[in-house]
Amino acid sequence: MLFFSSAFLLYVSKSSQATKQIVLEKEILEAPEIVEPVQKIKNVKGIHLTSWVAGSKKARKRIGALLKETELNSIVIAIKEFQGEVYIPGVYLAEKNKLFVNAIPDIKEYLEQLKKDGVYTIARIVVFKDDGMARKMAELAVKKPDGTLWTDRQNRAWLDPYNKQVWDYNLTIASRAVELGFEEIQFDYIRYPSDGNIRLCRYSYAKHDSTSAAKNLNAFLQEAARRLKPMGAELSIDIFGLTPSVEHDMGIGQKILQMTEWVDVISPMIYPSHYAKGEYGIANPNSQPYRVVHRTISDAKKRLEKSSARLRPYLQDFSLGVRYGEEEVKAQIKACEDLGIHEWLLWSPNCRYTRGALKSKSSAN
């Protein structure tokens, strides 16, 4: 079976030391037969952990108790963050550039134990926002018109989403994660920069616009499916919470329907604290967690009506401006369930989750 993907190739002439014009070519790829993985957990209900927490024996006891006693059945572990650190071994470029950090020394054994305990494991990879690698290998980074490194409002550098070596680097990390035992790969920051002076962003594809941006992200996901699905991994992506509610790409290349073609799960990050006042006609979205989640999920279901991808939103379990506790977290979960969505992930920056918002294991069953 043959299929086509758009490949953006950058040719550099060493003799003239001039970068030639980027060309858009059609590349014929031989696609291996993809066997859709059987979902191990019917309804994923999980929490996000940093690698440092996942690697802490003390924290594991606390997390393990939640997994044993509540409806939780899954964990997401961040194996590559926006600082550029990679937390799993065996990735050549990460180790060469001193970006590997051994935060989970017994990662393989830990994943094996989680699997024995019936816990579904997801590896989260921050893809294009990568300050560490962008500074170590500037030829892979988004640039300014003068050729220097472009940085966002927080002085973070980004990798160039059009660069095929950037693709390979992230997919190598993903492949290694699957080899270690992760059952799903979750791509985060699968987008272009959104803050800072983005008018100064220069990519290796000179004709960058919203159309090429969206096509390029879709081509990356197509390549991810080609490489990872034959290994038995499920694929998921994190998107802006507002993405399902708009027709355009929000200036970051995220067109929800196109992106679901190659993935199994889509996770809008529905954090009410991140919605502007007045959004959805709600004076203060942060104080109305049920309404915000209900509206976003409603819009997502309409947009994905013809897609086979499942919805699994990220929900807020942290306080920012408004105190979030048991009732606020429950309200978000209820909004999902009221719309027939029984999968969700909770996000807390400090990886501490509200036990009282979760059903007990017995009542959940």
Tab-separated table of C-alpha atoms in Angstrom:
chain	number	residue	atom	x	y	z
A	1	MET	CA	0.000	0.000	0.000
A	2	LEU	CA	1.374	3.407	-1.010
A	3	PHE	CA	0.521	6.809	0.375
A	4	PHE	CA	1.826	10.303	-0.092
A	5	SER	CA	3.144	12.776	2.448
A	6	SER	CA	4.488	16.292	2.026
A	7	ALA	CA	8.161	16.463	2.880
A	8	PHE	CA	9.917	19.743	3.418
A	9	LEU	CA	13.585	19.340	2.560
A	10	LEU	CA	16.298	21.871	3.313
A	11	TYR	CA	19.355	21.712	1.104
A	12	VAL	CA	22.486	23.572	2.181
A	13	SER	CA	25.314	24.308	-0.201
A	14	LYS	CA	28.572	24.108	1.752
A	15	SER	CA	30.656	25.500	-1.078
A	16	SER	CA	28.654	28.702	-1.384
A	17	GLN	CA	27.659	28.691	2.300
A	18	ALA	CA	24.220	29.738	1.141
A	19	THR	CA	20.989	28.112	2.039
A	20	LYS	CA	18.994	27.284	-1.042
A	21	GLN	CA	15.277	27.844	-1.294
A	22	ILE	CA	13.158	25.307	0.513
A	23	VAL	CA	11.256	23.119	-1.909
A	24	LEU	CA	8.068	21.221	-1.305
A	25	GLU	CA	8.257	17.745	-2.772
A	26	LYS	CA	5.979	14.761	-2.963
A	27	GLU	CA	7.579	11.785	-1.332
A	28	ILE	CA	6.247	8.278	-1.844
A	29	LEU	CA	6.541	6.209	1.295
A	30	GLU	CA	5.992	2.506	1.626
A	31	ALA	CA	3.482	2.172	4.438
A	32	PRO	CA	3.635	-0.914	6.623
A	33	GLU	CA	0.325	-2.530	7.380
A	34	ILE	CA	-0.898	-0.922	10.574
A	35	VAL	CA	-2.716	-3.069	13.077
A	36	GLU	CA	-4.861	-0.885	15.299
A	37	PRO	CA	-3.907	-1.579	18.929
A	38	VAL	CA	-6.544	-2.941	21.242
A	39	GLN	CA	-7.237	-0.364	23.932
A	40	LYS	CA	-6.105	-1.930	27.200
A	41	ILE	CA	-8.307	0.264	29.377
A	42	LYS	CA	-11.889	0.906	28.281
A	43	ASN	CA	-12.141	4.364	29.807
A	44	VAL	CA	-8.842	6.008	30.661
A	45	LYS	CA	-9.004	8.053	33.868
A	46	GLY	CA	-5.574	9.315	34.667
A	47	ILE	CA	-3.239	11.832	36.221
A	48	HIS	CA	-0.138	13.561	34.910
A	49	LEU	CA	3.231	13.098	36.610
A	50	THR	CA	6.613	14.679	36.074
A	51	SER	CA	9.490	12.253	35.683
A	52	TRP	CA	10.883	13.463	39.002
A	53	VAL	CA	7.691	12.445	40.791
A	54	ALA	CA	7.499	9.169	38.877
A	55	GLY	CA	11.079	8.419	39.908
A	56	SER	CA	10.542	9.182	43.598
A	57	LYS	CA	9.944	6.112	45.765
A	58	LYS	CA	8.147	8.289	48.330
A	59	ALA	CA	5.851	9.836	45.719
A	60	ARG	CA	5.162	6.425	44.207
A	61	LYS	CA	3.584	5.283	47.472
A	62	ARG	CA	1.214	8.261	47.402
A	63	ILE	CA	0.400	7.813	43.711
A	64	GLY	CA	0.087	4.062	44.118
A	65	ALA	CA	-2.513	4.514	46.836
A	66	LEU	CA	-4.597	6.730	44.542
A	67	LEU	CA	-4.391	4.167	41.750
A	68	LYS	CA	-5.345	1.336	44.091
A	69	GLU	CA	-8.151	3.042	45.983
A	70	THR	CA	-9.831	5.298	43.401
A	71	GLU	CA	-11.267	5.118	39.897
A	72	LEU	CA	-7.892	6.171	38.472
A	73	ASN	CA	-6.434	3.565	36.115
A	74	SER	CA	-3.797	5.429	34.106
A	75	ILE	CA	-0.805	7.714	34.456
A	76	VAL	CA	0.871	10.105	32.060
A	77	ILE	CA	4.609	10.582	32.615
A	78	ALA	CA	6.395	13.547	31.035
A	79	ILE	CA	9.504	12.055	29.407
A	80	LYS	CA	10.520	15.237	27.546
A	81	GLU	CA	9.728	18.746	28.724
A	82	PHE	CA	9.961	22.201	27.143
A	83	GLN	CA	13.329	22.807	28.810
A	84	GLY	CA	14.612	20.092	26.477
A	85	GLU	CA	15.487	17.523	29.116
A	86	VAL	CA	14.835	13.916	28.118
A	87	TYR	CA	14.110	11.558	31.002
A	88	ILE	CA	14.497	8.155	29.348
A	89	PRO	CA	17.821	6.538	28.366
A	90	GLY	CA	18.935	5.355	24.968
A	91	VAL	CA	18.309	8.467	22.843
A	92	TYR	CA	21.590	9.267	21.108
A	93	LEU	CA	21.105	12.981	20.362
A	94	ALA	CA	19.825	13.690	23.875
A	95	GLU	CA	22.803	11.947	25.447
A	96	LYS	CA	25.285	13.514	23.019
A	97	ASN	CA	24.003	16.999	23.863
A	98	LYS	CA	23.853	16.287	27.607
A	99	LEU	CA	20.074	16.619	27.697
A	100	PHE	CA	19.426	13.187	29.167
A	101	VAL	CA	18.524	13.350	32.863
A	102	ASN	CA	18.205	10.053	34.720
A	103	ALA	CA	15.155	11.041	36.769
A	104	ILE	CA	13.683	7.511	36.720
A	105	PRO	CA	16.633	5.087	37.046
A	106	ASP	CA	14.358	2.020	37.113
A	107	ILE	CA	11.957	3.167	34.398
A	108	LYS	CA	11.627	-0.215	32.668
A	109	GLU	CA	10.970	-2.089	35.904
A	110	TYR	CA	8.503	0.562	37.075
A	111	LEU	CA	6.519	0.319	33.835
A	112	GLU	CA	6.449	-3.464	34.119
A	113	GLN	CA	5.069	-3.205	37.647
A	114	LEU	CA	2.417	-0.690	36.613
A	115	LYS	CA	1.320	-2.999	33.815
A	116	LYS	CA	1.050	-5.909	36.261
A	117	ASP	CA	-1.108	-3.687	38.455
A	118	GLY	CA	-3.417	-2.959	35.523
A	119	VAL	CA	-2.299	0.653	35.127
A	120	TYR	CA	-2.241	2.076	31.595
A	121	THR	CA	0.911	4.116	30.886
A	122	ILE	CA	1.238	7.123	28.607
A	123	ALA	CA	4.473	8.932	27.706
A	124	ARG	CA	4.049	12.687	27.183
A	125	ILE	CA	6.519	14.333	24.818
A	126	VAL	CA	6.765	18.101	24.388
A	127	VAL	CA	7.573	18.216	20.695
A	128	PHE	CA	8.482	21.603	19.207
A	129	LYS	CA	8.892	23.819	22.254
A	130	ASP	CA	12.386	22.627	23.173
A	131	ASP	CA	14.696	25.271	24.589
A	132	GLY	CA	17.527	22.859	25.323
A	133	MET	CA	17.973	21.225	21.935
A	134	ALA	CA	17.284	24.491	20.085
A	135	ARG	CA	20.249	26.073	21.879
A	136	LYS	CA	22.480	23.003	21.553
A	137	MET	CA	21.783	22.558	17.834
A	138	ALA	CA	20.761	25.975	16.570
A	139	GLU	CA	20.508	24.676	12.997
A	140	LEU	CA	17.322	22.914	14.099
A	141	ALA	CA	15.721	25.983	15.691
A	142	VAL	CA	13.248	28.674	14.708
A	143	LYS	CA	15.248	31.758	13.743
A	144	LYS	CA	14.889	35.521	13.432
A	145	PRO	CA	15.304	37.228	10.053
A	146	ASP	CA	18.963	37.944	10.916
A	147	GLY	CA	19.611	34.237	11.498
A	148	THR	CA	19.858	34.422	15.285
A	149	LEU	CA	17.759	32.312	17.642
A	150	TRP	CA	14.119	33.344	18.017
A	151	THR	CA	12.699	33.126	21.536
A	152	ASP	CA	9.199	33.529	22.925
A	153	ARG	CA	7.990	35.847	25.668
A	154	GLN	CA	9.615	33.628	28.309
A	155	ASN	CA	12.916	33.589	26.418
A	156	ARG	CA	12.359	29.961	25.377
A	157	ALA	CA	13.629	28.761	22.026
A	158	TRP	CA	11.659	26.433	19.735
A	159	LEU	CA	12.604	23.694	17.308
A	160	ASP	CA	11.571	24.207	13.684
A	161	PRO	CA	8.429	22.103	13.017
A	162	TYR	CA	9.328	21.827	9.320
A	163	ASN	CA	12.748	20.316	9.946
A	164	LYS	CA	12.775	16.564	9.296
A	165	GLN	CA	15.671	16.009	11.714
A	166	VAL	CA	13.475	17.534	14.427
A	167	TRP	CA	10.785	15.043	13.499
A	168	ASP	CA	13.216	12.155	13.690
A	169	TYR	CA	14.569	13.274	17.066
A	170	ASN	CA	11.129	13.364	18.667
A	171	LEU	CA	9.998	10.128	17.037
A	172	THR	CA	13.176	8.413	18.193
A	173	ILE	CA	12.282	9.429	21.751
A	174	ALA	CA	8.768	8.091	21.189
A	175	SER	CA	10.032	4.789	19.779
A	176	ARG	CA	12.386	4.353	22.712
A	177	ALA	CA	9.509	5.010	25.126
A	178	VAL	CA	7.457	2.243	23.514
A	179	GLU	CA	10.447	-0.112	23.693
A	180	LEU	CA	10.693	0.584	27.420
A	181	GLY	CA	7.056	-0.355	27.926
A	182	PHE	CA	4.862	2.734	27.491
A	183	GLU	CA	1.551	1.832	25.863
A	184	GLU	CA	0.694	5.234	24.425
A	185	ILE	CA	2.590	8.268	23.137
A	186	GLN	CA	1.078	11.678	23.824
A	187	PHE	CA	2.419	14.604	21.811
A	188	ASP	CA	2.212	18.016	23.474
A	189	TYR	CA	3.180	21.373	21.954
A	190	ILE	CA	2.353	19.857	18.596
A	191	ARG	CA	2.045	23.386	17.275
A	192	TYR	CA	3.841	26.580	16.311
A	193	PRO	CA	4.767	29.406	18.719
A	194	SER	CA	1.863	31.523	19.950
A	195	ASP	CA	3.429	34.248	22.092
A	196	GLY	CA	6.275	36.685	21.703
A	197	ASN	CA	6.956	38.480	18.430
A	198	ILE	CA	5.922	35.618	16.166
A	199	ARG	CA	6.115	37.897	13.110
A	200	LEU	CA	9.867	37.484	13.385
A	201	CYS	CA	9.735	33.659	13.262
A	202	ARG	CA	11.614	32.218	10.309
A	203	TYR	CA	11.330	28.554	9.422
A	204	SER	CA	13.209	26.274	7.076
A	205	TYR	CA	10.173	26.356	4.801
A	206	ALA	CA	10.210	29.857	3.381
A	207	LYS	CA	6.554	29.941	2.321
A	208	HIS	CA	5.197	29.282	5.794
A	209	ASP	CA	1.554	30.255	6.253
A	210	SER	CA	-1.467	28.842	8.074
A	211	THR	CA	-2.123	26.321	5.300
A	212	SER	CA	1.416	24.954	5.166
A	213	ALA	CA	1.585	24.961	8.972
A	214	ALA	CA	-1.487	22.749	9.333
A	215	LYS	CA	-0.382	20.420	6.519
A	216	ASN	CA	3.043	20.062	8.076
A	217	LEU	CA	1.706	19.087	11.494
A	218	ASN	CA	-0.570	16.546	9.839
A	219	ALA	CA	2.421	15.140	7.923
A	220	PHE	CA	4.366	14.805	11.180
A	221	LEU	CA	1.503	12.853	12.740
A	222	GLN	CA	1.277	10.693	9.624
A	223	GLU	CA	4.957	9.821	9.998
A	224	ALA	CA	4.464	9.185	13.718
A	225	ALA	CA	1.674	6.715	12.923
A	226	ARG	CA	3.826	5.014	10.284
A	227	ARG	CA	6.644	4.486	12.766
A	228	LEU	CA	4.849	3.904	16.049
A	229	LYS	CA	1.596	2.093	15.332
A	230	PRO	CA	3.331	-1.042	14.019
A	231	MET	CA	4.999	-1.161	17.449
A	232	GLY	CA	1.534	-1.431	19.042
A	233	ALA	CA	1.392	2.072	20.503
A	234	GLU	CA	-1.653	4.283	20.644
A	235	LEU	CA	-1.136	7.932	19.699
A	236	SER	CA	-2.690	10.989	21.305
A	237	ILE	CA	-2.246	14.741	21.000
A	238	ASP	CA	-2.792	17.680	23.338
A	239	ILE	CA	-4.435	20.751	21.845
A	240	PHE	CA	-5.469	24.200	23.038
A	241	GLY	CA	-8.774	24.201	24.880
A	242	LEU	CA	-10.265	26.679	22.412
A	243	THR	CA	-9.205	24.757	19.294
A	244	PRO	CA	-12.455	22.732	19.083
A	245	SER	CA	-14.513	25.935	19.237
A	246	VAL	CA	-12.966	27.782	16.289
A	247	GLU	CA	-12.807	27.129	12.552
A	248	HIS	CA	-9.306	28.527	12.022
A	249	ASP	CA	-5.957	27.184	13.265
A	250	MET	CA	-5.554	29.880	15.965
A	251	GLY	CA	-2.296	30.854	14.267
A	252	ILE	CA	-0.537	27.740	15.582
A	253	GLY	CA	-1.336	25.171	12.905
A	254	GLN	CA	-3.896	23.183	14.917
A	255	LYS	CA	-6.833	22.145	12.737
A	256	ILE	CA	-8.578	19.598	14.863
A	257	LEU	CA	-10.246	17.439	12.213
A	258	GLN	CA	-7.105	17.099	10.104
A	259	MET	CA	-5.004	16.203	13.133
A	260	THR	CA	-7.275	13.359	14.206
A	261	GLU	CA	-6.706	11.427	10.987
A	262	TRP	CA	-3.568	9.741	12.329
A	263	VAL	CA	-4.180	9.607	16.082
A	264	ASP	CA	-6.382	7.575	18.395
A	265	VAL	CA	-7.090	10.188	21.055
A	266	ILE	CA	-7.340	13.959	21.191
A	267	SER	CA	-6.959	15.808	24.495
A	268	PRO	CA	-8.126	19.416	24.594
A	269	MET	CA	-6.539	21.106	27.607
A	270	ILE	CA	-9.667	22.512	29.219
A	271	TYR	CA	-8.342	24.575	32.102
A	272	PRO	CA	-10.996	27.173	33.012
A	273	SER	CA	-8.299	29.410	34.529
A	274	HIS	CA	-6.774	29.797	31.048
A	275	TYR	CA	-9.917	31.129	29.370
A	276	ALA	CA	-10.246	34.888	28.961
A	277	LYS	CA	-13.039	36.697	30.767
A	278	GLY	CA	-16.102	36.775	28.550
A	279	GLU	CA	-15.160	33.646	26.597
A	280	TYR	CA	-18.258	31.625	25.659
A	281	GLY	CA	-20.257	34.551	27.072
A	282	ILE	CA	-19.151	33.630	30.602
A	283	ALA	CA	-18.070	36.642	32.659
A	284	ASN	CA	-15.439	34.706	34.604
A	285	PRO	CA	-14.803	31.243	33.097
A	286	ASN	CA	-12.450	30.344	35.931
A	287	SER	CA	-15.367	30.381	38.366
A	288	GLN	CA	-17.587	28.239	36.123
A	289	PRO	CA	-15.704	24.955	35.565
A	290	TYR	CA	-18.793	22.930	34.609
A	291	ARG	CA	-19.944	25.401	31.946
A	292	VAL	CA	-16.493	25.797	30.399
A	293	VAL	CA	-15.857	22.068	30.135
A	294	HIS	CA	-19.393	21.361	28.912
A	295	ARG	CA	-19.146	23.966	26.159
A	296	THR	CA	-15.693	22.882	24.988
A	297	ILE	CA	-16.611	19.186	24.932
A	298	SER	CA	-19.881	19.975	23.125
A	299	ASP	CA	-17.973	21.842	20.420
A	300	ALA	CA	-15.361	19.093	20.169
A	301	LYS	CA	-18.004	16.393	19.733
A	302	LYS	CA	-19.599	18.342	16.886
A	303	ARG	CA	-16.251	18.879	15.151
A	304	LEU	CA	-15.246	15.232	15.535
A	305	GLU	CA	-18.590	13.738	14.604
A	306	LYS	CA	-17.082	11.948	11.595
A	307	SER	CA	-13.739	11.146	13.231
A	308	SER	CA	-12.846	7.837	14.857
A	309	ALA	CA	-10.570	9.586	17.368
A	310	ARG	CA	-11.726	9.516	20.981
A	311	LEU	CA	-12.027	12.583	23.207
A	312	ARG	CA	-10.058	12.495	26.452
A	313	PRO	CA	-9.786	16.021	27.899
A	314	TYR	CA	-7.257	17.337	30.357
A	315	LEU	CA	-9.075	18.853	33.337
A	316	GLN	CA	-7.861	21.341	35.935
A	317	ASP	CA	-6.858	20.162	39.406
A	318	PHE	CA	-4.944	23.248	40.510
A	319	SER	CA	-5.773	26.752	41.696
A	320	LEU	CA	-4.982	29.859	39.678
A	321	GLY	CA	-7.022	32.935	40.513
A	322	VAL	CA	-9.879	30.837	41.893
A	323	ARG	CA	-9.398	28.126	44.479
A	324	TYR	CA	-10.065	24.677	43.024
A	325	GLY	CA	-10.968	21.825	45.316
A	326	GLU	CA	-13.216	18.791	45.426
A	327	GLU	CA	-16.345	20.450	44.030
A	328	GLU	CA	-14.599	22.205	41.140
A	329	VAL	CA	-12.844	19.043	39.978
A	330	LYS	CA	-16.052	17.016	40.331
A	331	ALA	CA	-17.921	19.624	38.275
A	332	GLN	CA	-15.510	19.195	35.366
A	333	ILE	CA	-15.747	15.408	35.449
A	334	LYS	CA	-19.548	15.637	35.593
A	335	ALA	CA	-19.576	17.904	32.528
A	336	CYS	CA	-17.693	15.208	30.620
A	337	GLU	CA	-19.957	12.413	31.818
A	338	ASP	CA	-23.117	14.390	31.057
A	339	LEU	CA	-21.953	14.478	27.431
A	340	GLY	CA	-21.078	10.794	27.280
A	341	ILE	CA	-17.322	11.269	27.680
A	342	HIS	CA	-15.985	8.856	30.268
A	343	GLU	CA	-12.271	9.387	29.687
A	344	TRP	CA	-10.271	12.237	31.205
A	345	LEU	CA	-6.885	13.229	32.589
A	346	LEU	CA	-6.219	15.510	35.546
A	347	TRP	CA	-3.411	18.065	35.504
A	348	SER	CA	-1.686	19.508	38.553
A	349	PRO	CA	1.728	21.209	38.259
A	350	ASN	CA	2.827	19.787	41.630
A	351	CYS	CA	1.347	16.353	40.870
A	352	ARG	CA	-0.913	16.401	43.934
A	353	TYR	CA	-4.470	15.409	43.154
A	354	THR	CA	-7.768	15.898	44.947
A	355	ARG	CA	-8.684	12.518	46.399
A	356	GLY	CA	-12.177	13.633	47.371
A	357	ALA	CA	-13.084	14.413	43.755
A	358	LEU	CA	-12.517	10.798	42.712
A	359	LYS	CA	-14.855	7.851	43.073
A	360	SER	CA	-13.600	4.892	45.043
A	361	LYS	CA	-12.481	1.837	43.090
A	362	SER	CA	-15.462	-0.179	44.334
A	363	SER	CA	-18.116	2.409	43.448
A	364	ALA	CA	-16.479	3.090	40.073
A	365	ASN	CA	-16.819	-0.586	39.185
